[in-house]
Amino acid sequence: MTNTWIIFVILTVASWGLYGVFLHNGQNSMLEENADPEQDKDIRRYKSFLFVGLAYLLVAVIGSAVLLLLSGAEWSFTSKGVTWSFIAGVVGAIGAFGVLLAFGAGGKPAVVMSIVFAGAPIVNAVVATLSHPPENGWSAVRPEFIIGILLAAIGACLVMYFRPSS
């Protein structure tokens, strides 16, 4: 049996690790010019979620449309907010597909999901820190943060190396 499934796990880790960052960018990009960021934050969140739902073609389409109607929002969207929100949805869908491909290629749920959920936070922590650097500068990144990332990576390696045999 080959370990082809690990390629799909890596695809999933990368995709789901980026999801939160892209969704955050989409939500923040929905801010209309001259709008009050605090007053408009719920409406921006619902608009962003609408396009994640379109990417998945699931319940999010109906759910966010209802939330927008209930909040009295106007149906206008920024192109940047639409773009980031749609990318976030696509990345999430690719990750879900990667899990299914990993299972289909022989990966077992206990190992696949352990690696995904150890790896995705690593990707997210690195990308989020690089794309949204700490306000106080890089000296604000504490050693414990780096150690946590390394421990997650070590944990994923241990799960892979000591996985139960079939």
PDB file of N, CA and C in Angstrom, residues 2 77 156:
ATOM      1  N   THR A   2       0.554   2.192  -0.849  1.00  0.00           N
ATOM      2  CA  THR A   2       1.346   3.413  -0.931  1.00  0.00           C
ATOM      3  C   THR A   2       0.840   4.451   0.063  1.00  0.00           C
ATOM      4  N   PHE A  77     -21.911  45.125  -2.353  1.00  0.00           N
ATOM      5  CA  PHE A  77     -20.722  44.424  -1.886  1.00  0.00           C
ATOM      6  C   PHE A  77     -19.492  45.031  -2.542  1.00  0.00           C
ATOM      7  N   ALA A 156       2.014  15.841  14.853  1.00  0.00           N
ATOM      8  CA  ALA A 156       1.581  15.298  13.563  1.00  0.00           C
ATOM      9  C   ALA A 156       2.550  14.232  13.067  1.00  0.00           C
TER      10      ALA A 156
END
